[in-house]
mmCIF file of C-alpha atoms in Angstrom:
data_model
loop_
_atom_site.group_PDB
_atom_site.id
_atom_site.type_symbol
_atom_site.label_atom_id
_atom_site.label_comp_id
_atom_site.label_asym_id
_atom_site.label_seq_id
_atom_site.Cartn_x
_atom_site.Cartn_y
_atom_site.Cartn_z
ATOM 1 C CA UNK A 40 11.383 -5.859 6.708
ATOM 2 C CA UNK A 41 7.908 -7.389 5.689
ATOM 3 C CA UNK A 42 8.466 -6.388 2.101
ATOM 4 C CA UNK A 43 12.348 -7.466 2.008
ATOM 5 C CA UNK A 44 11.257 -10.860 3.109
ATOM 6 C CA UNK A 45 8.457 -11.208 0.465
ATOM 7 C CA UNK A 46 10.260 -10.184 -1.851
ATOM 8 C CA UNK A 47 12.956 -12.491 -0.901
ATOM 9 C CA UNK A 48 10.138 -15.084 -1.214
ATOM 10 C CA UNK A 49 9.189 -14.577 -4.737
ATOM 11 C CA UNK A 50 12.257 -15.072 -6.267
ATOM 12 C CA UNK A 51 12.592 -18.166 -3.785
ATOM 13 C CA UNK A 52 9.614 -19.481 -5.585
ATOM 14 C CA UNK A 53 10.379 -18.265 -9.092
ATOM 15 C CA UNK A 54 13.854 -19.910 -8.550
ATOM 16 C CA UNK A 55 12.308 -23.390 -7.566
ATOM 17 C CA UNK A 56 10.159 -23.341 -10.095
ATOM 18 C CA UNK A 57 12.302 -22.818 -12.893
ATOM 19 C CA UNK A 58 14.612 -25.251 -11.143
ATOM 20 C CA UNK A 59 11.776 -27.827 -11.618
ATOM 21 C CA UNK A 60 11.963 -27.520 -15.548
ATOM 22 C CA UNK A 61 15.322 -27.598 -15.726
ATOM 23 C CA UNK A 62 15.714 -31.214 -13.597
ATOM 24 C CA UNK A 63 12.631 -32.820 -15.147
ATOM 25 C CA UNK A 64 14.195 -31.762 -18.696
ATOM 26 C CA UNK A 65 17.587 -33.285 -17.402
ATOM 27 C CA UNK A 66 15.975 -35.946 -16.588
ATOM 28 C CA UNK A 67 13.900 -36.545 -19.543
ATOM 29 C CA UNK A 68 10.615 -35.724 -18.968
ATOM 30 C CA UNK A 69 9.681 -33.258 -21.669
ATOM 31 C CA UNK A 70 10.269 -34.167 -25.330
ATOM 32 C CA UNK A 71 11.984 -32.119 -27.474
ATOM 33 C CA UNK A 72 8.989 -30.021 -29.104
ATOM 34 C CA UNK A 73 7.482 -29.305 -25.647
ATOM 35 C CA UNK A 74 9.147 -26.278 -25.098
ATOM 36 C CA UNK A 75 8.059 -24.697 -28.417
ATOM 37 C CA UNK A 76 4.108 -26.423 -27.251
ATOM 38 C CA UNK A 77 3.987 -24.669 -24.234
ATOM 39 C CA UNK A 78 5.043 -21.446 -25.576
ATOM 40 C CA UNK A 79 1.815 -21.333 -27.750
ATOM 41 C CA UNK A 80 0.015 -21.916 -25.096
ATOM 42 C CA UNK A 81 1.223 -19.478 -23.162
ATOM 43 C CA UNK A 82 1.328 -16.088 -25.508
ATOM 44 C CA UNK A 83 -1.950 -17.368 -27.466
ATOM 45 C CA UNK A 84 -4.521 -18.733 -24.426
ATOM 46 C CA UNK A 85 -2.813 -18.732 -21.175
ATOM 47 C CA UNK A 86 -1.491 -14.956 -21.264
ATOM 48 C CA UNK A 87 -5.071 -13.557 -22.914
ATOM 49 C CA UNK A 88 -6.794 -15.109 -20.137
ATOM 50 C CA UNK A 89 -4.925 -14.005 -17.382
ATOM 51 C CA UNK A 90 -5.112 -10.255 -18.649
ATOM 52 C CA UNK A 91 -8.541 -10.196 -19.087
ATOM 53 C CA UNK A 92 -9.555 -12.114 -15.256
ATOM 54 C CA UNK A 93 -6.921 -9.722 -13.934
ATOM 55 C CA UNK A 94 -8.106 -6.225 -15.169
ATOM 56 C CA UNK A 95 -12.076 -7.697 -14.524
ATOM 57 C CA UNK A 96 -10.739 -8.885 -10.665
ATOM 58 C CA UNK A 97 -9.282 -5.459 -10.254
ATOM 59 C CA UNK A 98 -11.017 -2.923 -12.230
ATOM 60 C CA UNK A 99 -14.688 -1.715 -12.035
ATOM 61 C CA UNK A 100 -16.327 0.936 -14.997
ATOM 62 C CA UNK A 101 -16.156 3.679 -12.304
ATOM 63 C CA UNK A 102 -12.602 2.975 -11.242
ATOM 64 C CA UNK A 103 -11.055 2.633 -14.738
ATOM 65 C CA UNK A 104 -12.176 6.789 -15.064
ATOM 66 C CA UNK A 105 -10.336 7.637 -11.965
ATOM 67 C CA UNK A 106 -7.090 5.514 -12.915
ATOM 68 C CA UNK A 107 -6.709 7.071 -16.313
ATOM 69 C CA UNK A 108 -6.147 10.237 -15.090
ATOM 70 C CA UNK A 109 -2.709 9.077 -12.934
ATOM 71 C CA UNK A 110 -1.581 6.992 -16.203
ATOM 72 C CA UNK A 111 0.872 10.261 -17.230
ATOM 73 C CA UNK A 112 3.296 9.849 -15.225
ATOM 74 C CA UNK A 113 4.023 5.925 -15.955
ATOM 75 C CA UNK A 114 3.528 6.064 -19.426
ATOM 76 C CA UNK A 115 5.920 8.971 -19.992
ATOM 77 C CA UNK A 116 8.556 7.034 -17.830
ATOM 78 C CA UNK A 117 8.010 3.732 -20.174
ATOM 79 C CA UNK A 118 8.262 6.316 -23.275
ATOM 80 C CA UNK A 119 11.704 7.953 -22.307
ATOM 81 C CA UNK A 120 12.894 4.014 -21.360
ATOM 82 C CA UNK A 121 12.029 2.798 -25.005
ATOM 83 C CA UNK A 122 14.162 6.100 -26.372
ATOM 84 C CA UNK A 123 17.305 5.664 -24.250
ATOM 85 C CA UNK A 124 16.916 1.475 -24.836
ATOM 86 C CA UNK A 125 16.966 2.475 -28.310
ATOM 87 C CA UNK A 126 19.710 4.641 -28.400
ATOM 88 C CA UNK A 127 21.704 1.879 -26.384
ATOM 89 C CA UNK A 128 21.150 -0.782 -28.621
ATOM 90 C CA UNK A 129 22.773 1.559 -31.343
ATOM 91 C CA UNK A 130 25.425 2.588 -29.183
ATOM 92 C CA UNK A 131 26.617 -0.870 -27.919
ATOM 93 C CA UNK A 132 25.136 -2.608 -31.299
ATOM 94 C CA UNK A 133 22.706 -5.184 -29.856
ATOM 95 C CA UNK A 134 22.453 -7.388 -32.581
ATOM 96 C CA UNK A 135 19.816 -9.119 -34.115
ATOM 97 C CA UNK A 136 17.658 -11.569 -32.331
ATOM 98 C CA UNK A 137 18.473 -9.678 -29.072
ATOM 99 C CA UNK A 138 17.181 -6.257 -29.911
ATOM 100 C CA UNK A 139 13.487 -6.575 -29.058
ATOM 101 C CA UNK A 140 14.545 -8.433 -25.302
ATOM 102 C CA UNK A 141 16.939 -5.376 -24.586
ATOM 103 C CA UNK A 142 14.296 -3.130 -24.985
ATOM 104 C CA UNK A 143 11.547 -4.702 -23.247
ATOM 105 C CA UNK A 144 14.268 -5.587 -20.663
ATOM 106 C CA UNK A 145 14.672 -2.025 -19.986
ATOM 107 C CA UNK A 146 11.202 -0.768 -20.625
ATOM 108 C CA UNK A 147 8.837 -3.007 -18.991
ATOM 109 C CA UNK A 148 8.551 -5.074 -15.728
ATOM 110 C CA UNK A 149 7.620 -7.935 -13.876
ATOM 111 C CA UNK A 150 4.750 -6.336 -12.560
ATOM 112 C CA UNK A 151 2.412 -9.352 -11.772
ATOM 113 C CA UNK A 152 4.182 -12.012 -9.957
ATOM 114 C CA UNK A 153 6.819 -9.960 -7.942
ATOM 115 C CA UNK A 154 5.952 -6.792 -8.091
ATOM 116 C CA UNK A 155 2.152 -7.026 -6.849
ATOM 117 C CA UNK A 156 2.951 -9.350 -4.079
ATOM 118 C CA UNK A 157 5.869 -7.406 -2.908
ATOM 119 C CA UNK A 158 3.269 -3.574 -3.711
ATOM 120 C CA UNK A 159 1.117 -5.256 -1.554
ATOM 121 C CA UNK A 160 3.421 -6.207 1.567
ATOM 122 C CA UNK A 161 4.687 -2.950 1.351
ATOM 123 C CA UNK A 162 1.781 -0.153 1.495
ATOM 124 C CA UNK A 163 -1.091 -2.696 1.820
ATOM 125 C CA UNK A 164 -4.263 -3.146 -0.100
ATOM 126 C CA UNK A 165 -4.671 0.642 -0.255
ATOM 127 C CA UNK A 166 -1.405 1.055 -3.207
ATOM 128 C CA UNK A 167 -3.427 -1.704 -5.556
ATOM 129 C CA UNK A 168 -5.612 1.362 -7.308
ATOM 130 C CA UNK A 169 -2.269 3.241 -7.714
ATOM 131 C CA UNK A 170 -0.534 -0.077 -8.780
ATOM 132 C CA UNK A 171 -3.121 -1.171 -11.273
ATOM 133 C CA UNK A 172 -2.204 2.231 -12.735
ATOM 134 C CA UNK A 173 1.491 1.262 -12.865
ATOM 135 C CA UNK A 174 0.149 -2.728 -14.124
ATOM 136 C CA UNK A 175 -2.052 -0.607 -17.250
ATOM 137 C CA UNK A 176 1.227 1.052 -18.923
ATOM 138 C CA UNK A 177 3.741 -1.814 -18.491
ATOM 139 C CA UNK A 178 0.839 -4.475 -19.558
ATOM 140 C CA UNK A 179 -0.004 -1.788 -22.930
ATOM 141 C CA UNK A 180 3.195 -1.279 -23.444
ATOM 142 C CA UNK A 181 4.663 -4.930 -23.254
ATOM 143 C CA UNK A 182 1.705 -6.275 -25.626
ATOM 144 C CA UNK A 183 1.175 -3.481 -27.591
ATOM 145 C CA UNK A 184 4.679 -2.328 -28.566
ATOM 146 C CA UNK A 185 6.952 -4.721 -27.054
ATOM 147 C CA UNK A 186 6.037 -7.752 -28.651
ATOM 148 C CA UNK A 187 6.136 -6.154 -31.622
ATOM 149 C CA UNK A 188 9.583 -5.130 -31.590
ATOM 150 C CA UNK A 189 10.744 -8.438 -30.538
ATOM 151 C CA UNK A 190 8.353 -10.497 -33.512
ATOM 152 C CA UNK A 191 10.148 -7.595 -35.982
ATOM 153 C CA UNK A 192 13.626 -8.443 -34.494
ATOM 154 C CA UNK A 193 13.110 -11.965 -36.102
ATOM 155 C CA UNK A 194 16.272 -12.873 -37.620
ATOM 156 C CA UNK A 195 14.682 -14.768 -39.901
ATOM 157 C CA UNK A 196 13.040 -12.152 -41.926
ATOM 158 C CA UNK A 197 16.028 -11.043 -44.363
ATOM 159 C CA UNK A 198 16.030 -7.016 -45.284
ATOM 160 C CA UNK A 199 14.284 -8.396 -48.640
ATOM 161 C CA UNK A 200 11.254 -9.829 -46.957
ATOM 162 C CA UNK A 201 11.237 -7.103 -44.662
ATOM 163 C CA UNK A 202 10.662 -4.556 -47.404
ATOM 164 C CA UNK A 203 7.793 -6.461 -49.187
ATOM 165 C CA UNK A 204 6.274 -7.959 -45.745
ATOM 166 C CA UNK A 205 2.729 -7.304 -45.596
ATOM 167 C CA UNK A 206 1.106 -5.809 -42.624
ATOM 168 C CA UNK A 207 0.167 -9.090 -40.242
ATOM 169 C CA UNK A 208 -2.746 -7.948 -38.217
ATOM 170 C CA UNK A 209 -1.504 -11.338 -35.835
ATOM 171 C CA UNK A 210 1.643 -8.801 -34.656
ATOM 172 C CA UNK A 211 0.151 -5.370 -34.790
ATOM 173 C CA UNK A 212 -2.439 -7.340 -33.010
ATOM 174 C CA UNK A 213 -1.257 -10.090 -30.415
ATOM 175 C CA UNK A 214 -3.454 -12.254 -28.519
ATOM 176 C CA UNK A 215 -2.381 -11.007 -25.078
ATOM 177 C CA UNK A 216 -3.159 -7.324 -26.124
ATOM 178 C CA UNK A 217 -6.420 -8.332 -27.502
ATOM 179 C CA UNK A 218 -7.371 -9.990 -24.445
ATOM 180 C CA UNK A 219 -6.340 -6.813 -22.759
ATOM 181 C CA UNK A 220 -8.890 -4.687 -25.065
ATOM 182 C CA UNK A 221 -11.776 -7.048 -24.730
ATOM 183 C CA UNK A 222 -10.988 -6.531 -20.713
ATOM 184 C CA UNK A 223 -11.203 -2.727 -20.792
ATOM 185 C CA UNK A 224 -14.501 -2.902 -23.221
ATOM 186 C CA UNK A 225 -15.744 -5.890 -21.034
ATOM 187 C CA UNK A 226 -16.447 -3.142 -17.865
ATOM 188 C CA UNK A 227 -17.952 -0.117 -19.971
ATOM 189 C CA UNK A 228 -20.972 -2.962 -21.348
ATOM 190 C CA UNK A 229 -22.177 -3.576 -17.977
ATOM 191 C CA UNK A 230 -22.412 -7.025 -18.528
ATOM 192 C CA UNK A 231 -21.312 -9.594 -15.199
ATOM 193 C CA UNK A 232 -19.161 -12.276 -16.185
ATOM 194 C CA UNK A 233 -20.801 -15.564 -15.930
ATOM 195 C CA UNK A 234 -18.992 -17.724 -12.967
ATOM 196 C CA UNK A 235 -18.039 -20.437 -14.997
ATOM 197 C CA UNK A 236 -16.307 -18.326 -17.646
ATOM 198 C CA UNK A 237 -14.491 -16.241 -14.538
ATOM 199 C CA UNK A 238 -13.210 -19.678 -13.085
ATOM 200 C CA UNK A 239 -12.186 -20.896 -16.924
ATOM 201 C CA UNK A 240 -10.588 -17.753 -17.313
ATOM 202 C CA UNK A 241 -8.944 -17.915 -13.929
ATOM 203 C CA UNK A 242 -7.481 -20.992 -14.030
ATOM 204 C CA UNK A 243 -6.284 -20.843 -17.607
ATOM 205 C CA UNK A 244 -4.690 -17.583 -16.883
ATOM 206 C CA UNK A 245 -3.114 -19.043 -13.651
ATOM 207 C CA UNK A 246 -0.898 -21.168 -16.240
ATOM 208 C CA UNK A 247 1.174 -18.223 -17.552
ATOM 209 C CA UNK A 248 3.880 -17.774 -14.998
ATOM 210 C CA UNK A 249 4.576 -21.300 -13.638
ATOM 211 C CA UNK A 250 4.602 -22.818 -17.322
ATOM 212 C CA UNK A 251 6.644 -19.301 -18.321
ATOM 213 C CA UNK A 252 9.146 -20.651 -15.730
ATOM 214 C CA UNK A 253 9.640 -24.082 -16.394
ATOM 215 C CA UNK A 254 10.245 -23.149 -19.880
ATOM 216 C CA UNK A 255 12.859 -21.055 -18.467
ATOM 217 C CA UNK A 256 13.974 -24.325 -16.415
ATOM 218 C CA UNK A 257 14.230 -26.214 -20.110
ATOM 219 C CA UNK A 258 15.987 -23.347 -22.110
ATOM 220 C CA UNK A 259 18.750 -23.482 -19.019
ATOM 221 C CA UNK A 260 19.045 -27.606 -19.220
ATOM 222 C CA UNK A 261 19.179 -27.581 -22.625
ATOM 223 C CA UNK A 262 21.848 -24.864 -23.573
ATOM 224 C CA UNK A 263 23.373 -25.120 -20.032
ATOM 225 C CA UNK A 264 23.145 -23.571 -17.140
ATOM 226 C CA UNK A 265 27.287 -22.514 -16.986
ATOM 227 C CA UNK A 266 26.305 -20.256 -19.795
ATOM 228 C CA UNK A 267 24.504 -18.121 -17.915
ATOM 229 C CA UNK A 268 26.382 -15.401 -17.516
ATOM 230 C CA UNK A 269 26.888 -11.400 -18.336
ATOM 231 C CA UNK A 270 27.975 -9.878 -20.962
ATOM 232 C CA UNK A 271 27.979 -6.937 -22.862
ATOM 233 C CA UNK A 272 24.069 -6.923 -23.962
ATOM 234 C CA UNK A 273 23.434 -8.453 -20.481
ATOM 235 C CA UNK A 274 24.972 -6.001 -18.503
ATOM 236 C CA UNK A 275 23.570 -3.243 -20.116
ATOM 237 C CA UNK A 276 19.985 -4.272 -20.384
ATOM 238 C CA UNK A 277 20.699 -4.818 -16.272
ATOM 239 C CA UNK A 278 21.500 -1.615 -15.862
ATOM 240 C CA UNK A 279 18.370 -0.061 -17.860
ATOM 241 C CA UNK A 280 16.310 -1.721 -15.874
ATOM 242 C CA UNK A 281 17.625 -1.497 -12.611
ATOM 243 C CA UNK A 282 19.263 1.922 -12.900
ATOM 244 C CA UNK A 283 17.786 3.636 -15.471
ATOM 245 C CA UNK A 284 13.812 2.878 -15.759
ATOM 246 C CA UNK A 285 13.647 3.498 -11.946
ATOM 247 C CA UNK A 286 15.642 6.674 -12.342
ATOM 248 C CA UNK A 287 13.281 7.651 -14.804
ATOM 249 C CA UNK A 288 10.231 7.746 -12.631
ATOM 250 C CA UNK A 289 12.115 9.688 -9.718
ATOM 251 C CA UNK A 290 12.981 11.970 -11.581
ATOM 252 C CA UNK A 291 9.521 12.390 -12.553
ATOM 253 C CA UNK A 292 7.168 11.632 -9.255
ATOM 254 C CA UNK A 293 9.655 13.803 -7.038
ATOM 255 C CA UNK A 294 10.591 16.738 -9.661
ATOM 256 C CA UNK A 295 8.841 16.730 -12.756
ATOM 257 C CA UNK A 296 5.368 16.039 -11.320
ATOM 258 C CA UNK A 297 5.286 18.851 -8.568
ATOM 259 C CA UNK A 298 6.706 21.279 -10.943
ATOM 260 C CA UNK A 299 3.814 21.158 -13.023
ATOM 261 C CA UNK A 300 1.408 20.861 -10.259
ATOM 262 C CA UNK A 301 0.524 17.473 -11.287
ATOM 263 C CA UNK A 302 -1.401 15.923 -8.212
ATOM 264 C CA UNK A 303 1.153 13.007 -7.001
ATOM 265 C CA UNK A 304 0.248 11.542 -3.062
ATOM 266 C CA UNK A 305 2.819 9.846 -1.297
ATOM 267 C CA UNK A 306 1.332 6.371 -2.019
ATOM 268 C CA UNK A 307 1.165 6.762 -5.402
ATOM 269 C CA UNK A 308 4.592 8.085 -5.546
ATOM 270 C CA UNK A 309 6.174 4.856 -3.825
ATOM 271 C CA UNK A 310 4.126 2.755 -5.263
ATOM 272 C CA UNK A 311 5.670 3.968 -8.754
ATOM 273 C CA UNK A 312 9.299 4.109 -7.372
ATOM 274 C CA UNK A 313 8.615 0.456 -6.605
ATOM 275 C CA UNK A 314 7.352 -0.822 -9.431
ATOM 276 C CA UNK A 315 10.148 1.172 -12.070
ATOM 277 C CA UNK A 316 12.394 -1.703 -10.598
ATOM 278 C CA UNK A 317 10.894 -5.142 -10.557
ATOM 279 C CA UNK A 318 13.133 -7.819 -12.581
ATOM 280 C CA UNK A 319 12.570 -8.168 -16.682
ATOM 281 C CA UNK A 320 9.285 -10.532 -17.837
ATOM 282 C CA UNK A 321 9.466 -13.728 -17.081
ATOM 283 C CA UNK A 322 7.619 -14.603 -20.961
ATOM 284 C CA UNK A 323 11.057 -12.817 -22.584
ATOM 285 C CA UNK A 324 12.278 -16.438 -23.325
ATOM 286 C CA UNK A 325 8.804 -17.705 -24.616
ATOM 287 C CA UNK A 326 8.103 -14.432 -26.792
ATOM 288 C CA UNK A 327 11.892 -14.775 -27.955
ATOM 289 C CA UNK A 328 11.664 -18.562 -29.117
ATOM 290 C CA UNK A 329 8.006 -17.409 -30.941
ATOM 291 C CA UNK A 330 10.331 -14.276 -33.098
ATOM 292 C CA UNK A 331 13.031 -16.681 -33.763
ATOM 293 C CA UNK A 332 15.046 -15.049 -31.693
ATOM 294 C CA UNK A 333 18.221 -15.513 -28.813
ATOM 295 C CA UNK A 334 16.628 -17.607 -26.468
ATOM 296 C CA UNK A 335 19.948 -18.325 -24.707
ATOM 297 C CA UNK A 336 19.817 -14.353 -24.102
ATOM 298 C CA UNK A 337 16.428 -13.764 -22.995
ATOM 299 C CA UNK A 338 16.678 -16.747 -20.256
ATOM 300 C CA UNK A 339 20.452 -15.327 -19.444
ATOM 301 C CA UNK A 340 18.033 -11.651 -18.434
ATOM 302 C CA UNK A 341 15.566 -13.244 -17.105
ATOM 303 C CA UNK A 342 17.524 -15.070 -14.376
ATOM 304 C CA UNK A 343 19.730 -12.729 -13.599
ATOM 305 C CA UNK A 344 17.620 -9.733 -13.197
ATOM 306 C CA UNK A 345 15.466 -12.116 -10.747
ATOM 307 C CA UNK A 346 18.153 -12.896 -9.002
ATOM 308 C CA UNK A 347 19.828 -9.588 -8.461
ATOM 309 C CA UNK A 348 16.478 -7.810 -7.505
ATOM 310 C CA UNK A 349 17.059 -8.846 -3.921
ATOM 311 C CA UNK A 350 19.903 -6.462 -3.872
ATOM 312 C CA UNK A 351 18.130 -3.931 -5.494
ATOM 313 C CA UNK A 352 14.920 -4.402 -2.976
ATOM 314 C CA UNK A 353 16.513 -2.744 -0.250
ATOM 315 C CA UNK A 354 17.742 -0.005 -2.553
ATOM 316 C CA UNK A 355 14.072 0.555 -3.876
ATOM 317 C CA UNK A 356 12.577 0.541 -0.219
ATOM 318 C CA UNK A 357 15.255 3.407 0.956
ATOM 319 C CA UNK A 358 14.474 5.759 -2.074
ATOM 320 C CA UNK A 359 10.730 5.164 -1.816
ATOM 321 C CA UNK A 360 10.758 6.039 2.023
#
């Protein structure tokens, strides 16, 4: 009941908040070139920051060895998500501009700000090594491969300039992955992070999901919130990630994993379960409007996977045990 209620209490907040940016838009607040402001800030200082405080808050040299030895089981769940999300977008013919948000939509998760909170009310402070294993592949995968496919989804970029486009190292080489490298090196030098930077880095990084959210808020006010709705690419890129990412990873932490002996406790195995079925990233609408891309469509995901994770809580809770 603990974890139904916080869970219950995230999207609460995440609601509110993007509630906030969509009245104070209304209303006038925020010129017309804010929204496309704050998304820089967001992917190119905000989002670096928070990924490197986070991993150094949660990750010592010693325990980084440990958790790379559980990362198979994730990663090969997030690998057979980004096939099948593939295949779908071929099958139902995603087009262009959405492609890159159905796949992350089915691949990767709101980890961070409802699925730690709601890890934690669950199974306690003891899950957070075996969630920070879960945290590794989606945050990899979302800034490593994810963004990617969503910058190369640009509709922009006509076949022609495709063809002759020269290797950017900007997206092979995001600034929200890079702060993610820097993080893992960070450990391995022994070095302490000076105070000052730590508290720079924290509150920076503390920017990404309520600015994330309001820019949600202003995508809503300004192409209405009546069109939120689902259709075809919507319900489909629902049902990846609420059906068939957390299928995935039962199939492979209560079958695949025992029947090649691969160690798996019970924790672990929840903790996974959990995690497979948090709503889509809350930064789909930000990293869309950077590629060019259907913002309308991202923001549609976005709130409607938040909101329809309080059905699927209970779900999630009953298969975990």
């Amino acid at each position: 009941m603990t974890g139904f209620l916080s869970s219950i209490s995230s999207v609460v907040v995440i609601v509110l908040i993007m509630l906030l940016g969509y009245i104070l838009r209304r209303q006038g607040w925020f010129a017309d070139s804010f929204a496309g402001n704050i998304s820089k800030l967001i992917t190119q200082i905000a989002l670096p920051a928070s990924i490197f405080i986070s991993v150094q808050n949660n990750l010592t040299r010693d325990s980084l060895v440990n958790l790379f030895e559980n990362l198979l089981v994730p990663f090969i769940g997030v690998v057979i998500s980004y096939i099948i999300a593939v295949i779908l977008v071929k099958i139902i013919k995603v087009q262009v501009g959405r492609r890159g948000v159905f796949i992350n939509t089915v691949a990767n998760a709101n980890t961070i700000f409802i699925g730690m909170p709601l890890n934690v009310a669950l199974f306690g402070n003891k899950a957070m090594p075996y969630f920070l294993v879960y945290y590794i592949i989606n945050t990899v995968s979302t800034w490593a491969f994810g963004v990617f496919l969503i910058q190369s989804d640009d509709p922009e970029l006509i076949e022609e300039e495709k063809k002759e486009h020269k290797i950017e190292w900007k997206k092979l080489l995001p600034m929200p992955l890079v702060g993610f490298i820097v993080a893992i090196i960070w450990p391995l030098t022994g070095l302490k992070l000076p105070t000052f930077a730590s508290q720079t880095f924290t509150y920076v990084g503390n920017l990404v999901t309520p600015l994330s959210l309001i820019y949600i808020g202003i995508v809503l006010a300004d192409s209405g919130i009546k069109n939120v709705r689902i259709d075809k690419d919507s319900l489909f890129a629902l049902i990846g990630r609420f059906i068939v990412a957390p299928a995935i990873i039962i199939l492979l932490v209560r079958f695949c994993a025992p029947a090649i002996h691969l160690p798996m406790p019970a924790l672990m195995d929840k903790t996974f379960i959990v995690q497979s079925g948090t709503p889509a990233l809350a930064v789909l609408p930000v990293l869309a409007n950077e590629a060019h891309g259907d913002v309308d469509y991202a923001t549609n995901v976005v709130v409607l996977s938040t909101l329809l994770f309080i059905v699927v809580v209970p779900i999630l809770m009953v298969i975990a045990g």
